[in-house]
Tab-separated table of C-alpha atoms in Angstrom:
chain	number	residue	atom	x	y	z
V	430	MET	CA	18.315	24.186	39.760
V	431	THR	CA	16.134	20.759	40.395
V	432	ASP	CA	14.613	20.662	41.509
V	433	ALA	CA	24.918	20.323	48.019
V	434	SER	CA	34.560	20.796	54.939
V	435	SER	CA	36.744	22.616	52.953
V	436	HIS	CA	36.989	20.098	50.150
V	437	GLY	CA	33.309	19.664	49.373
V	438	PRO	CA	29.989	19.114	51.124
V	439	HIS	CA	30.513	15.516	52.153
V	440	SER	CA	30.608	16.127	55.885
V	441	SER	CA	33.195	15.475	58.489
V	442	GLY	CA	31.478	14.339	61.655
V	443	ASP	CA	28.291	16.324	62.044
V	444	ARG	CA	29.399	19.262	59.890
V	445	SER	CA	28.247	20.014	56.378
V	446	SER	CA	28.606	22.893	53.946
V	447	PHE	CA	25.901	25.493	53.461
V	448	GLY	CA	27.244	27.609	50.648
V	449	PHE	CA	30.662	28.858	51.738
V	450	ARG	CA	29.915	28.225	55.431
V	451	ASP	CA	30.262	25.036	57.425
V	452	VAL	CA	27.257	24.341	59.645
V	453	ASP	CA	25.857	21.542	61.778
V	454	ALA	CA	24.533	18.886	59.388
V	455	ARG	CA	21.112	18.851	61.043
V	456	GLU	CA	20.954	22.631	60.750
V	457	LYS	CA	21.800	22.413	57.048
V	458	VAL	CA	18.729	20.247	56.463
V	459	LYS	CA	16.519	22.970	57.968
V	460	MET	CA	18.326	25.755	56.114
V	461	VAL	CA	18.032	24.034	52.724
V	462	ARG	CA	14.342	23.413	53.363
V	463	GLY	CA	13.963	27.126	54.005
V	464	VAL	CA	15.700	27.969	50.729
V	465	PHE	CA	13.360	25.784	48.691
V	466	ASP	CA	10.260	26.857	50.624
V	467	SER	CA	11.186	30.369	49.551
V	468	VAL	CA	11.924	29.692	45.875
V	469	ALA	CA	9.373	26.954	45.048
V	470	SER	CA	6.814	29.196	43.352
V	471	SER	CA	9.398	30.815	41.035
V	472	TYR	CA	11.743	27.842	40.699
V	473	ASP	CA	11.009	26.876	37.091
V	474	VAL	CA	11.105	30.469	35.831
V	475	MET	CA	14.397	31.028	37.647
V	476	ASN	CA	15.902	27.900	36.091
V	477	ASP	CA	15.191	29.285	32.630
V	478	LEU	CA	16.642	32.684	33.506
V	479	MET	CA	19.731	31.346	35.316
V	480	SER	CA	20.713	28.949	32.537
V	481	VAL	CA	19.284	30.953	29.607
V	482	GLY	CA	17.118	27.900	28.943
V	483	VAL	CA	20.077	25.522	28.530
V	484	HIS	CA	18.973	23.431	31.559
V	485	ARG	CA	16.259	21.974	29.314
V	486	LEU	CA	18.901	20.570	26.944
V	487	TRP	CA	20.900	19.187	29.887
V	488	LYS	CA	17.785	17.451	31.220
V	489	ASP	CA	16.976	16.037	27.784
V	490	ALA	CA	20.509	14.614	27.570
V	491	ALA	CA	20.246	13.106	31.067
V	492	ALA	CA	16.860	11.505	30.336
V	493	ALA	CA	18.222	9.993	27.117
V	494	LYS	CA	21.178	8.604	29.082
V	495	LEU	CA	18.854	6.996	31.649
V	496	ASN	CA	16.802	5.474	28.788
V	497	PRO	CA	13.502	4.751	30.614
V	498	ARG	CA	11.800	1.510	29.560
V	499	PRO	CA	8.302	0.066	29.813
V	500	GLY	CA	7.496	-1.657	33.098
V	501	GLU	CA	10.349	-0.061	35.044
V	502	THR	CA	10.119	1.603	38.428
V	503	ILE	CA	12.112	4.825	38.250
V	504	LEU	CA	12.851	6.884	41.364
V	505	ASP	CA	13.563	10.582	40.780
V	506	VAL	CA	15.043	11.935	44.025
V	507	ALA	CA	15.045	15.687	44.725
V	508	GLY	CA	12.534	15.595	41.877
V	509	GLY	CA	11.178	19.037	42.706
V	510	THR	CA	8.462	20.137	40.328
V	511	GLY	CA	8.770	17.001	38.176
V	512	ASP	CA	10.774	18.182	35.151
V	513	MET	CA	12.814	14.983	34.896
V	514	ALA	CA	9.948	12.653	35.853
V	515	ARG	CA	7.771	14.012	33.041
V	516	ARG	CA	10.555	13.249	30.578
V	517	TYR	CA	10.978	9.727	31.959
V	518	ALA	CA	7.246	9.003	31.831
V	519	LYS	CA	6.891	10.209	28.231
V	520	MET	CA	9.974	8.296	27.064
V	521	ALA	CA	8.868	5.052	28.743
V	522	ARG	CA	5.402	5.411	27.206
V	523	ALA	CA	6.853	6.050	23.747
V	524	ALA	CA	8.943	2.877	24.075
V	525	GLN	CA	5.853	0.996	25.277
V	526	GLU	CA	3.902	2.134	22.211
V	527	ARG	CA	6.698	0.866	19.966
V	528	ARG	CA	7.272	-2.524	21.524
V	529	GLY	CA	4.605	-3.168	24.165
V	530	GLY	CA	5.112	-3.977	27.814
V	531	GLU	CA	3.724	-2.795	31.130
V	532	ASP	CA	3.294	0.805	32.244
V	533	ALA	CA	6.342	2.364	33.864
V	534	SER	CA	6.120	3.811	37.378
V	535	VAL	CA	7.933	7.107	37.987
V	536	ILE	CA	8.164	8.182	41.629
V	537	VAL	CA	8.970	11.848	42.285
V	538	LEU	CA	10.466	12.219	45.750
V	539	ASP	CA	11.531	15.517	47.287
V	540	TYR	CA	12.319	16.591	50.833
V	541	ASN	CA	10.429	19.832	50.358
V	542	ALA	CA	6.627	19.684	50.360
V	543	GLU	CA	6.360	23.130	48.747
V	544	MET	CA	8.314	21.912	45.724
V	545	ILE	CA	6.114	18.816	45.431
V	546	LEU	CA	2.972	20.947	45.647
V	547	ALA	CA	4.311	23.237	42.915
V	548	GLY	CA	4.915	20.155	40.753
V	549	VAL	CA	1.456	18.721	41.397
V	550	HIS	CA	-0.016	22.100	40.456
V	551	LYS	CA	1.857	21.984	37.123
V	552	GLY	CA	0.351	18.583	36.394
V	553	GLY	CA	1.964	15.229	35.739
V	554	GLU	CA	1.823	12.155	33.545
V	555	PRO	CA	-0.238	9.006	34.259
V	556	GLU	CA	2.926	7.095	35.235
V	557	MET	CA	3.954	9.645	37.883
V	558	SER	CA	3.378	9.625	41.638
V	559	TRP	CA	4.529	12.187	44.196
V	560	SER	CA	6.100	11.721	47.618
V	561	VAL	CA	7.848	13.769	50.296
V	562	GLY	CA	10.962	12.000	51.559
V	563	ASP	CA	14.634	12.220	52.498
V	564	ALA	CA	17.425	11.286	50.063
V	565	MET	CA	19.479	10.042	53.036
V	566	ASN	CA	16.681	7.773	54.322
V	567	LEU	CA	14.589	6.657	51.363
V	568	PRO	CA	11.125	5.255	52.211
V	569	LEU	CA	11.585	2.275	49.867
V	570	PRO	CA	12.636	-1.355	50.365
V	571	ASP	CA	16.007	-2.746	49.317
V	572	ALA	CA	16.384	-3.612	45.627
V	573	SER	CA	13.009	-2.150	44.661
V	574	VAL	CA	13.718	0.233	41.750
V	575	ASP	CA	15.177	-0.234	38.278
V	576	ALA	CA	16.638	3.254	37.955
V	577	TYR	CA	17.524	6.087	40.351
V	578	SER	CA	18.078	9.668	39.273
V	579	ILE	CA	18.872	12.884	41.100
V	580	SER	CA	19.172	16.175	39.212
V	581	PHE	CA	20.582	19.361	40.732
V	582	GLY	CA	19.820	17.996	44.190
V	583	ILE	CA	22.661	15.967	45.622
V	584	ARG	CA	24.750	19.019	46.489
V	585	ASN	CA	21.956	20.085	48.853
V	586	VAL	CA	22.005	16.970	51.051
V	587	ALA	CA	23.856	17.036	54.369
V	588	HIS	CA	25.818	13.829	53.698
V	589	ILE	CA	26.478	12.924	50.056
V	590	ASP	CA	27.879	9.521	51.007
V	591	LYS	CA	24.643	8.590	52.797
V	592	ALA	CA	22.532	9.647	49.808
V	593	LEU	CA	24.693	7.552	47.475
V	594	ALA	CA	24.511	4.562	49.817
V	595	GLU	CA	20.720	4.842	49.834
V	596	ALA	CA	20.673	4.989	46.037
V	597	ARG	CA	22.716	1.789	45.916
V	598	ARG	CA	20.460	0.124	48.500
V	599	VAL	CA	17.164	0.678	46.688
V	600	LEU	CA	18.431	-0.262	43.223
V	601	LYS	CA	17.861	-3.769	41.926
V	602	PRO	CA	20.874	-5.753	40.701
V	603	GLY	CA	21.689	-4.295	37.301
V	604	GLY	CA	19.896	-1.048	38.164
V	605	ARG	CA	21.031	2.307	36.797
V	606	PHE	CA	22.198	5.374	38.744
V	607	LEU	CA	22.177	8.816	37.166
V	608	CYS	CA	23.106	12.187	38.626
V	609	LEU	CA	22.845	15.472	36.728
V	610	GLU	CA	24.610	18.218	38.640
V	611	PHE	CA	26.538	21.426	38.219
V	612	SER	CA	30.230	20.647	37.972
V	613	ARG	CA	33.609	22.204	37.158
V	614	PRO	CA	34.108	23.994	33.813
V	615	THR	CA	36.917	22.290	31.938
V	616	THR	CA	38.732	25.388	30.626
V	617	GLY	CA	39.856	28.643	32.189
V	618	PRO	CA	37.865	30.948	29.895
V	619	ILE	CA	34.618	29.023	30.450
V	620	ARG	CA	35.268	29.002	34.207
V	621	ALA	CA	35.907	32.766	34.276
V	622	ALA	CA	32.793	33.578	32.259
V	623	TYR	CA	30.663	31.234	34.349
V	624	ASP	CA	31.958	32.659	37.633
V	625	ALA	CA	31.190	36.194	36.475
V	626	TRP	CA	27.664	35.225	35.442
V	627	SER	CA	26.809	33.114	38.463
V	628	PHE	CA	28.256	35.276	41.230
V	629	HIS	CA	27.085	38.612	39.862
V	630	ALA	CA	23.980	37.969	37.784
V	631	ILE	CA	22.206	35.005	39.394
V	632	PRO	CA	21.757	36.485	42.914
V	633	ARG	CA	20.516	39.732	41.329
V	634	ILE	CA	18.009	37.861	39.152
V	635	GLY	CA	16.912	35.963	42.274
V	636	GLY	CA	16.325	39.269	44.019
V	637	TRP	CA	14.288	40.669	41.145
V	638	VAL	CA	12.220	37.632	40.170
V	639	ALA	CA	11.978	35.524	43.339
V	640	LYS	CA	12.425	38.465	45.752
V	641	ASP	CA	15.082	36.340	47.440
V	642	ARG	CA	18.699	37.196	46.675
V	643	ASP	CA	20.085	35.230	49.638
V	644	SER	CA	18.682	31.860	48.551
V	645	TYR	CA	20.216	32.196	45.107
V	646	GLN	CA	23.510	33.325	46.622
V	647	TYR	CA	23.466	30.044	48.565
V	648	LEU	CA	22.716	28.025	45.434
V	649	VAL	CA	25.666	29.594	43.594
V	650	GLU	CA	27.999	28.992	46.539
V	651	SER	CA	26.822	25.386	46.905
V	652	ILE	CA	27.905	24.714	43.317
V	653	ARG	CA	31.450	25.891	44.128
V	654	ARG	CA	31.648	23.622	47.171
V	655	PHE	CA	30.559	20.527	45.248
V	656	PRO	CA	33.276	17.999	44.290
V	657	ASP	CA	34.606	18.179	40.741
V	658	GLN	CA	33.915	15.473	38.177
V	659	ALA	CA	36.735	13.126	39.186
V	660	ALA	CA	36.158	13.488	42.940
V	661	PHE	CA	32.423	12.864	42.627
V	662	LYS	CA	33.064	9.851	40.379
V	663	THR	CA	35.226	8.402	43.171
V	664	LEU	CA	32.436	8.961	45.721
V	665	ILE	CA	29.989	7.085	43.482
V	666	GLU	CA	32.425	4.203	43.093
V	667	ASP	CA	33.027	4.151	46.859
V	668	ALA	CA	29.253	3.702	47.300
V	669	GLY	CA	29.466	0.434	45.373
V	670	PHE	CA	28.612	1.437	41.822
V	671	SER	CA	30.380	-0.045	38.792
V	672	ARG	CA	31.256	1.261	35.326
V	673	VAL	CA	30.823	4.874	36.440
V	674	SER	CA	31.033	7.331	33.535
V	675	VAL	CA	31.118	11.131	33.332
V	676	THR	CA	29.606	13.179	30.504
V	677	ASN	CA	30.404	16.900	30.552
V	678	LEU	CA	27.735	19.319	29.336
V	679	SER	CA	28.374	22.883	28.146
V	680	GLY	CA	32.096	22.599	28.786
V	681	GLY	CA	31.679	21.077	32.224
V	682	ILE	CA	29.263	23.658	33.649
V	683	ALA	CA	27.095	20.611	34.311
V	684	ALA	CA	27.890	16.905	34.151
V	685	ILE	CA	26.058	13.583	34.029
V	686	HIS	CA	27.460	10.837	36.264
V	687	HIS	CA	26.105	7.394	35.418
V	688	GLY	CA	26.757	4.046	37.063
V	689	TRP	CA	25.444	0.524	37.513
V	690	ALA	CA	24.398	-1.433	40.605
V	691	ILE	CA	26.124	-4.697	39.744
């Protein structure tokens, strides 16, 4: 889902995790691109099937937490087919209709051109623009955006710390950071049920629907290698963000991390 060292994917040296394997960080970039090239055309359908539609509620909760406003520049990194950006654009426009102000600008940026093309094909909102770019080397000036979001994407980067540093760099003083990502279920029963579903059902569904079991096996494994809520919160704080909060969704299957560039 958008649209990832033995203790998580933040690399040591030039190594990074690719599912349960450790690979050269540069190789991971190519391998992840291959995964999303393969799944782009069926990505949105697979999200509904994998989460039984619950990902829509998670995204609604994340968009409400970001609270888009008129006149803001919002950067949605790993924005894939534009699910989050459409929410941001509509929410900013609704606020504009209530209280006036300038049009918002919502930039969808994704490393994978196939995902961007799939999003453009779906159609966007007037506030949206599309760009291919790297989360670890954003093509934007310092202090140029009011809000930065990344949803189900940061576990796929080769160096999480570099992506977080770039988020901090491009945010204006007082800017908002938001990450929606799979996380660690908070109770044993939820964890056991989720493991059974994800390891056994999701790769099979990927094989049937997307004709690509291996890519969905990677996506499941990448979730397990991602830091838990507390560890990821520490990484965000280490990148220079303040007042970092964690909101668990569906018992911790996913979580919203939110912080401020102060």
